[in-house]
N, CA and C atoms as an extended XYZ file, in Angstrom:
363
Properties=species:S:1:pos:R:3:atomname:S:1:resname:S:1:resid:I:1 pbc="F F F"
N         0.847       -1.195        0.000 N   SER     1
C         0.000        0.000        0.000 CA  SER     1
C         0.880        1.241        0.000 C   SER     1
N         0.341        2.319       -0.543 N   SER     2
C         1.121        3.553       -0.555 CA  SER     2
C         0.193        4.751       -0.360 C   SER     2
N         0.781        5.824        0.133 N   ASP     3
C         0.027        7.041        0.434 CA  ASP     3
C         0.668        8.221       -0.269 C   ASP     3
N        -0.153        9.191       -0.586 N   LEU     4
C         0.376       10.440       -1.111 CA  LEU     4
C         0.758       11.344        0.062 C   LEU     4
N         1.542       12.367       -0.243 N   ILE     5
C         2.068       13.244        0.800 CA  ILE     5
C         0.937       13.881        1.625 C   ILE     5
N        -0.211       14.166        0.979 N   THR     6
C        -1.336       14.765        1.724 CA  THR     6
C        -1.809       13.827        2.824 C   THR     6
N        -1.913       12.526        2.502 N   GLU     7
C        -2.375       11.544        3.490 CA  GLU     7
C        -1.353       11.364        4.600 C   GLU     7
N        -0.082       11.295        4.232 N   VAL     8
C         0.992       11.116        5.220 CA  VAL     8
C         1.057       12.338        6.144 C   VAL     8
N         0.884       13.509        5.553 N   SER     9
C         0.884       14.758        6.306 CA  SER     9
C        -0.214       14.737        7.376 C   SER     9
N        -1.412       14.334        6.987 N   LYS    10
C        -2.532       14.260        7.945 CA  LYS    10
C        -2.287       13.183        8.987 C   LYS    10
N        -1.836       12.018        8.530 N   LYS    11
C        -1.651       10.860        9.410 CA  LYS    11
C        -0.673       11.159       10.545 C   LYS    11
N         0.415       11.863       10.234 N   TYR    12
C         1.459       12.111       11.240 CA  TYR    12
C         1.460       13.552       11.753 C   TYR    12
N         0.475       14.331       11.325 N   ASP    13
C         0.348       15.712       11.764 CA  ASP    13
C         1.645       16.505       11.538 C   ASP    13
N         2.174       16.367       10.335 N   LEU    14
C         3.351       17.133        9.911 CA  LEU    14
C         2.970       17.811        8.597 C   LEU    14
N         3.367       19.061        8.411 N   SER    15
C         3.000       19.736        7.167 CA  SER    15
C         3.738       19.093        5.983 C   SER    15
N         3.164       19.271        4.798 N   GLN    16
C         3.819       18.750        3.597 CA  GLN    16
C         5.187       19.398        3.406 C   GLN    16
N         5.276       20.680        3.723 N   ASP    17
C         6.574       21.376        3.629 CA  ASP    17
C         7.606       20.732        4.547 C   ASP    17
N         7.175       20.376        5.761 N   THR    18
C         8.088       19.727        6.714 CA  THR    18
C         8.552       18.385        6.164 C   THR    18
N         7.634       17.605        5.624 N   LEU    19
C         8.000       16.298        5.055 CA  LEU    19
C         8.998       16.467        3.911 C   LEU    19
N         8.743       17.434        3.037 N   ARG    20
C         9.671       17.676        1.913 CA  ARG    20
C        11.031       18.140        2.419 C   ARG    20
N        11.012       19.010        3.434 N   TYR    21
C        12.252       19.522        4.038 CA  TYR    21
C        13.050       18.377        4.662 C   TYR    21
N        12.383       17.527        5.438 N   TYR    22
C        13.051       16.382        6.072 CA  TYR    22
C        13.740       15.512        5.032 C   TYR    22
N        13.057       15.317        3.913 N   GLU    23
C        13.641       14.486        2.851 CA  GLU    23
C        14.826       15.205        2.205 C   GLU    23
N        14.674       16.511        1.958 N   ARG    24
C        15.719       17.290        1.296 CA  ARG    24
C        17.018       17.315        2.097 C   ARG    24
N        16.908       17.418        3.429 N   ILE    25
C        18.125       17.509        4.250 CA  ILE    25
C        18.658       16.132        4.661 C   ILE    25
N        17.971       15.061        4.233 N   GLY    26
C        18.463       13.715        4.539 CA  GLY    26
C        17.996       13.182        5.880 C   GLY    26
N        16.973       13.819        6.436 N   LEU    27
C        16.418       13.336        7.695 CA  LEU    27
C        15.509       12.133        7.435 C   LEU    27
N        14.980       12.067        6.218 N   LEU    28
C        14.232       10.896        5.760 CA  LEU    28
C        14.943       10.352        4.535 C   LEU    28
N        15.006        9.022        4.415 N   PRO    29
C        15.531        8.476        3.153 CA  PRO    29
C        14.638        8.952        2.002 C   PRO    29
N        15.208        9.036        0.789 N   ALA    30
C        14.433        9.511       -0.366 CA  ALA    30
C        13.159        8.684       -0.527 C   ALA    30
N        12.051        9.377       -0.686 N   VAL    31
C        10.749        8.712       -0.839 CA  VAL    31
C        10.580        8.314       -2.303 C   VAL    31
N        10.030        7.117       -2.507 N   ASN    32
C         9.759        6.647       -3.875 CA  ASN    32
C         8.793        7.590       -4.573 C   ASN    32
N         8.891        7.628       -5.884 N   ARG    33
C         7.950        8.442       -6.659 CA  ARG    33
C         7.253        7.544       -7.667 C   ARG    33
N         6.001        7.883       -7.950 N   ASN    34
C         5.263        7.092       -8.941 CA  ASN    34
C         5.616        7.562      -10.352 C   ASN    34
N         4.961        6.981      -11.357 N   LYS    35
C         5.296        7.296      -12.761 CA  LYS    35
C         5.156        8.781      -13.065 C   LYS    35
N         4.254        9.449      -12.355 N   SER    36
C         4.041       10.885      -12.590 CA  SER    36
C         5.026       11.752      -11.816 C   SER    36
N         5.920       11.114      -11.054 N   GLY    37
C         6.907       11.868      -10.281 CA  GLY    37
C         6.372       12.366       -8.948 C   GLY    37
N         5.207       11.852       -8.557 N   ILE    38
C         4.604       12.263       -7.285 CA  ILE    38
C         5.075       11.327       -6.178 C   ILE    38
N         5.391       11.911       -5.016 N   ARG    39
C         5.853       11.099       -3.891 CA  ARG    39
C         4.805       10.061       -3.523 C   ARG    39
N         5.282        8.841       -3.376 N   ASP    40
C         4.420        7.690       -3.156 CA  ASP    40
C         4.975        6.955       -1.938 C   ASP    40
N         4.439        7.271       -0.753 N   TYR    41
C         4.996        6.751        0.497 CA  TYR    41
C         4.613        5.292        0.713 C   TYR    41
N         5.630        4.429        0.802 N   THR    42
C         5.403        3.017        1.111 CA  THR    42
C         5.265        2.862        2.630 C   THR    42
N         4.934        1.654        3.076 N   ASP    43
C         4.878        1.383        4.518 CA  ASP    43
C         6.224        1.692        5.154 C   ASP    43
N         7.298        1.334        4.452 N   GLU    44
C         8.662        1.576        4.946 CA  GLU    44
C         8.907        3.079        5.120 C   GLU    44
N         8.511        3.868        4.121 N   ASP    45
C         8.653        5.337        4.207 CA  ASP    45
C         7.886        5.871        5.417 C   ASP    45
N         6.666        5.350        5.609 N   CYS    46
C         5.832        5.808        6.728 CA  CYS    46
C         6.469        5.458        8.066 C   CYS    46
N         7.110        4.295        8.136 N   LYS    47
C         7.802        3.909        9.382 CA  LYS    47
C         8.914        4.900        9.689 C   LYS    47
N         9.624        5.351        8.650 N   TRP    48
C        10.674        6.354        8.831 CA  TRP    48
C        10.090        7.669        9.331 C   TRP    48
N         8.979        8.102        8.712 N   VAL    49
C         8.341        9.360        9.136 CA  VAL    49
C         7.971        9.267       10.616 C   VAL    49
N         7.379        8.139       11.002 N   GLU    50
C         6.953        7.940       12.384 CA  GLU    50
C         8.153        7.946       13.338 C   GLU    50
N         9.229        7.253       12.934 N   PHE    51
C        10.447        7.189       13.742 CA  PHE    51
C        11.039        8.588       13.941 C   PHE    51
N        11.191        9.331       12.847 N   ILE    52
C        11.801       10.662       12.922 CA  ILE    52
C        10.932       11.599       13.746 C   ILE    52
N         9.612       11.535       13.556 N   LYS    53
C         8.716       12.396       14.335 CA  LYS    53
C         8.847       12.092       15.830 C   LYS    53
N         8.886       10.814       16.158 N   CYS    54
C         9.022       10.385       17.555 CA  CYS    54
C        10.343       10.886       18.147 C   CYS    54
N        11.449       10.685       17.431 N   MET    55
C        12.775       11.075       17.920 CA  MET    55
C        12.899       12.592       18.051 C   MET    55
N        12.347       13.326       17.074 N   ARG    56
C        12.384       14.798       17.150 CA  ARG    56
C        11.535       15.276       18.321 C   ARG    56
N        10.397       14.625       18.534 N   GLY    57
C         9.516       14.988       19.631 CA  GLY    57
C        10.181       14.815       20.984 C   GLY    57
N        11.105       13.848       21.062 N   ALA    58
C        11.840       13.606       22.308 CA  ALA    58
C        13.083       14.488       22.395 C   ALA    58
N        13.297       15.313       21.368 N   GLY    59
C        14.390       16.283       21.420 CA  GLY    59
C        15.715       15.814       20.853 C   GLY    59
N        15.727       14.681       20.114 N   LEU    60
C        16.998       14.265       19.499 CA  LEU    60
C        17.374       15.265       18.412 C   LEU    60
N        18.663       15.634       18.356 N   PRO    61
C        19.094       16.660       17.398 CA  PRO    61
C        18.962       16.190       15.948 C   PRO    61
N        18.589       17.123       15.071 N   ILE    62
C        18.452       16.830       13.644 CA  ILE    62
C        19.751       16.253       13.078 C   ILE    62
N        20.903       16.851       13.466 N   GLU    63
C        22.197       16.407       12.893 CA  GLU    63
C        22.448       14.931       13.197 C   GLU    63
N        22.117       14.526       14.413 N   VAL    64
C        22.338       13.130       14.824 CA  VAL    64
C        21.455       12.197       14.000 C   VAL    64
N        20.215       12.610       13.796 N   LEU    65
C        19.283       11.775       13.038 CA  LEU    65
C        19.676       11.700       11.562 C   LEU    65
N        20.177       12.812       11.014 N   ILE    66
C        20.656       12.805        9.622 CA  ILE    66
C        21.816       11.823        9.482 C   ILE    66
N        22.718       11.856       10.460 N   GLU    67
C        23.855       10.931       10.448 CA  GLU    67
C        23.368        9.478       10.512 C   GLU    67
N        22.383        9.227       11.363 N   TYR    68
C        21.829        7.876       11.513 CA  TYR    68
C        21.224        7.391       10.193 C   TYR    68
N        20.434        8.249        9.537 N   VAL    69
C        19.804        7.888        8.264 CA  VAL    69
C        20.870        7.624        7.201 C   VAL    69
N        21.905        8.474        7.152 N   ALA    70
C        22.989        8.294        6.174 CA  ALA    70
C        23.682        6.951        6.390 C   ALA    70
N        23.958        6.622        7.656 N   LEU    71
C        24.591        5.333        7.966 CA  LEU    71
C        23.680        4.171        7.568 C   LEU    71
N        22.385        4.319        7.832 N   PHE    72
C        21.421        3.275        7.475 CA  PHE    72
C        21.484        3.001        5.977 C   PHE    72
N        21.573        4.080        5.204 N   GLN    73
C        21.571        3.935        3.743 CA  GLN    73
C        22.867        3.322        3.217 C   GLN    73
N        23.924        3.380        4.034 N   GLU    74
C        25.181        2.742        3.614 CA  GLU    74
C        25.114        1.226        3.758 C   GLU    74
N        24.184        0.749        4.575 N   GLY    75
C        23.978       -0.694        4.647 CA  GLY    75
C        24.565       -1.373        5.870 C   GLY    75
N        24.665       -2.690        5.752 N   GLU    76
C        25.016       -3.595        6.854 CA  GLU    76
C        26.276       -3.203        7.619 C   GLU    76
N        27.267       -2.668        6.898 N   SER    77
C        28.568       -2.387        7.518 CA  SER    77
C        28.464       -1.336        8.628 C   SER    77
N        27.353       -0.612        8.686 N   THR    78
C        27.233        0.489        9.659 CA  THR    78
C        26.373        0.123       10.866 C   THR    78
N        25.981       -1.129       10.978 N   ILE    79
C        25.080       -1.536       12.063 CA  ILE    79
C        25.624       -1.131       13.437 C   ILE    79
N        26.906       -1.411       13.700 N   GLN    80
C        27.501       -1.100       15.003 CA  GLN    80
C        27.477        0.411       15.269 C   GLN    80
N        27.843        1.185       14.260 N   ALA    81
C        27.866        2.648       14.397 CA  ALA    81
C        26.468        3.184       14.691 C   ALA    81
N        25.461        2.620       14.017 N   ARG    82
C        24.079        3.054       14.250 CA  ARG    82
C        23.647        2.729       15.668 C   ARG    82
N        24.006        1.536       16.103 N   LYS    83
C        23.639        1.117       17.464 CA  LYS    83
C        24.285        2.059       18.490 C   LYS    83
N        25.547        2.422       18.268 N   GLU    84
C        26.244        3.311       19.197 CA  GLU    84
C        25.572        4.684       19.263 C   GLU    84
N        25.116        5.194       18.113 N   ILE    85
C        24.398        6.476       18.095 CA  ILE    85
C        23.144        6.371       18.962 C   ILE    85
N        22.395        5.287       18.787 N   LEU    86
C        21.147        5.125       19.539 CA  LEU    86
C        21.410        4.993       21.039 C   LEU    86
N        22.466        4.273       21.401 N   ILE    87
C        22.805        4.107       22.827 CA  ILE    87
C        23.188        5.451       23.442 C   ILE    87
N        23.996        6.223       22.718 N   GLU    88
C        24.411        7.546       23.210 CA  GLU    88
C        23.193        8.455       23.397 C   GLU    88
N        22.288        8.428       22.436 N   GLN    89
C        21.086        9.260       22.522 CA  GLN    89
C        20.179        8.800       23.665 C   GLN    89
N        20.143        7.488       23.898 N   ARG    90
C        19.347        6.971       25.011 CA  ARG    90
C        19.886        7.507       26.337 C   ARG    90
N        21.215        7.525       26.480 N   GLU    91
C        21.827        8.033       27.719 CA  GLU    91
C        21.490        9.507       27.924 C   GLU    91
N        21.551       10.286       26.843 N   LYS    92
C        21.235       11.714       26.935 CA  LYS    92
C        19.762       11.921       27.289 C   LYS    92
N        18.904       11.081       26.718 N   LEU    93
C        17.464       11.185       26.985 CA  LEU    93
C        17.163       10.852       28.443 C   LEU    93
N        17.812        9.820       28.965 N   ILE    94
C        17.627        9.441       30.376 CA  ILE    94
C        18.050       10.601       31.283 C   ILE    94
N        19.177       11.221       30.967 N   ALA    95
C        19.663       12.355       31.766 CA  ALA    95
C        18.662       13.508       31.722 C   ALA    95
N        18.110       13.780       30.513 N   ARG    96
C        17.109       14.859       30.390 CA  ARG    96
C        15.851       14.533       31.177 C   ARG    96
N        15.443       13.264       31.148 N   MET    97
C        14.241       12.854       31.886 CA  MET    97
C        14.442       13.019       33.392 C   MET    97
N        15.647       12.703       33.869 N   GLU    98
C        15.935       12.879       35.302 CA  GLU    98
C        15.883       14.357       35.667 C   GLU    98
N        16.408       15.191       34.788 N   GLU    99
C        16.380       16.646       34.992 CA  GLU    99
C        14.930       17.139       35.029 C   GLU    99
N        14.120       16.644       34.101 N   MET   100
C        12.718       17.042       34.043 CA  MET   100
C        11.963       16.560       35.282 C   MET   100
N        12.320       15.387       35.773 N   GLN   101
C        11.682       14.852       36.986 CA  GLN   101
C        11.950       15.781       38.179 C   GLN   101
N        13.208       16.255       38.276 N   LYS   102
C        13.556       17.193       39.358 CA  LYS   102
C        12.751       18.483       39.227 C   LYS   102
N        12.630       18.967       37.989 N   THR   103
C        11.859       20.187       37.748 CA  THR   103
C        10.399       19.973       38.124 C   THR   103
N         9.862       18.815       37.780 N   LEU   104
C         8.470       18.498       38.109 CA  LEU   104
C         8.260       18.483       39.621 C   LEU   104
N         9.198       17.865       40.342 N   GLU   105
C         9.086       17.817       41.799 CA  GLU   105
C         9.137       19.228       42.387 C   GLU   105
N         9.980       20.056       41.817 N   ARG   106
C        10.090       21.432       42.293 CA  ARG   106
C         8.791       22.201       42.052 C   ARG   106
N         8.198       21.988       40.881 N   LEU   107
C         6.910       22.616       40.570 CA  LEU   107
C         5.825       22.132       41.518 C   LEU   107
N         5.782       20.829       41.753 N   ASN   108
C         4.786       20.264       42.669 CA  ASN   108
C         4.915       20.896       44.057 C   ASN   108
N         6.164       21.047       44.511 N   PHE   109
C         6.437       21.648       45.816 CA  PHE   109
C         5.917       23.086       45.860 C   PHE   109
N         6.256       23.852       44.813 N   LYS   110
C         5.818       25.250       44.730 CA  LYS   110
C         4.297       25.335       44.759 C   LYS   110
N         3.643       24.510       43.948 N   ILE   111
C         2.176       24.527       43.862 CA  ILE   111
C         1.564       24.178       45.208 C   ILE   111
N         2.123       23.175       45.891 N   SER   112
C         1.562       22.769       47.192 CA  SER   112
C         1.709       23.897       48.214 C   SER   112
N         2.793       24.682       48.106 N   ARG   113
C         2.946       25.819       49.019 CA  ARG   113
C         1.850       26.851       48.791 C   ARG   113
N         1.506       27.075       47.518 N   TYR   114
C         0.404       27.988       47.222 CA  TYR   114
C        -0.906       27.439       47.780 C   TYR   114
N        -1.121       26.155       47.563 N   GLU   115
C        -2.362       25.540       48.022 CA  GLU   115
C        -2.489       25.585       49.544 C   GLU   115
N        -1.373       25.410       50.228 N   ASN   116
C        -1.409       25.410       51.699 CA  ASN   116
C        -1.531       26.821       52.272 C   ASN   116
N        -1.150       27.812       51.475 N   SER   117
C        -1.217       29.183       52.006 CA  SER   117
C        -2.595       29.817       51.789 C   SER   117
N        -3.423       29.159       50.977 N   VAL   118
C        -4.784       29.653       50.758 CA  VAL   118
C        -5.568       29.464       52.066 C   VAL   118
N        -6.280       30.503       52.481 N   VAL   119
C        -7.036       30.421       53.738 CA  VAL   119
C        -8.165       29.406       53.604 C   VAL   119
N        -8.176       28.455       54.496 N   LYS   120
C        -9.223       27.424       54.450 CA  LYS   120
C       -10.474       27.970       55.126 C   LYS   120
N       -11.604       27.813       54.447 N   LYS   121
C       -12.861       28.291       55.039 CA  LYS   121
C       -13.474       27.227       55.944 C   LYS   121
């Protein structure tokens, strides 16, 4: 099955311009085109869109993801390098999550102080 860019755009809530930009800068592998030259997203293409959207949403840098996609396109010989990129990004994500957890606790503390200072009727 395949989808046109309009359908993929709606499905993943990304503008068509964003999808074209991602492909142009190498953040997505080149999307297949049909006989008319129109982008024809396969299931594989859609999996890439979903992966990149997820990783960007978690704050992974564009440069790192471009490097990962480039290595993927080079084939089997880059498996170890790709795995190392993902492990490094996982460590950074864990550190960010711990930082966010501390911030959340601080916010909760602040909010509870406001709640406790409100005069109880």
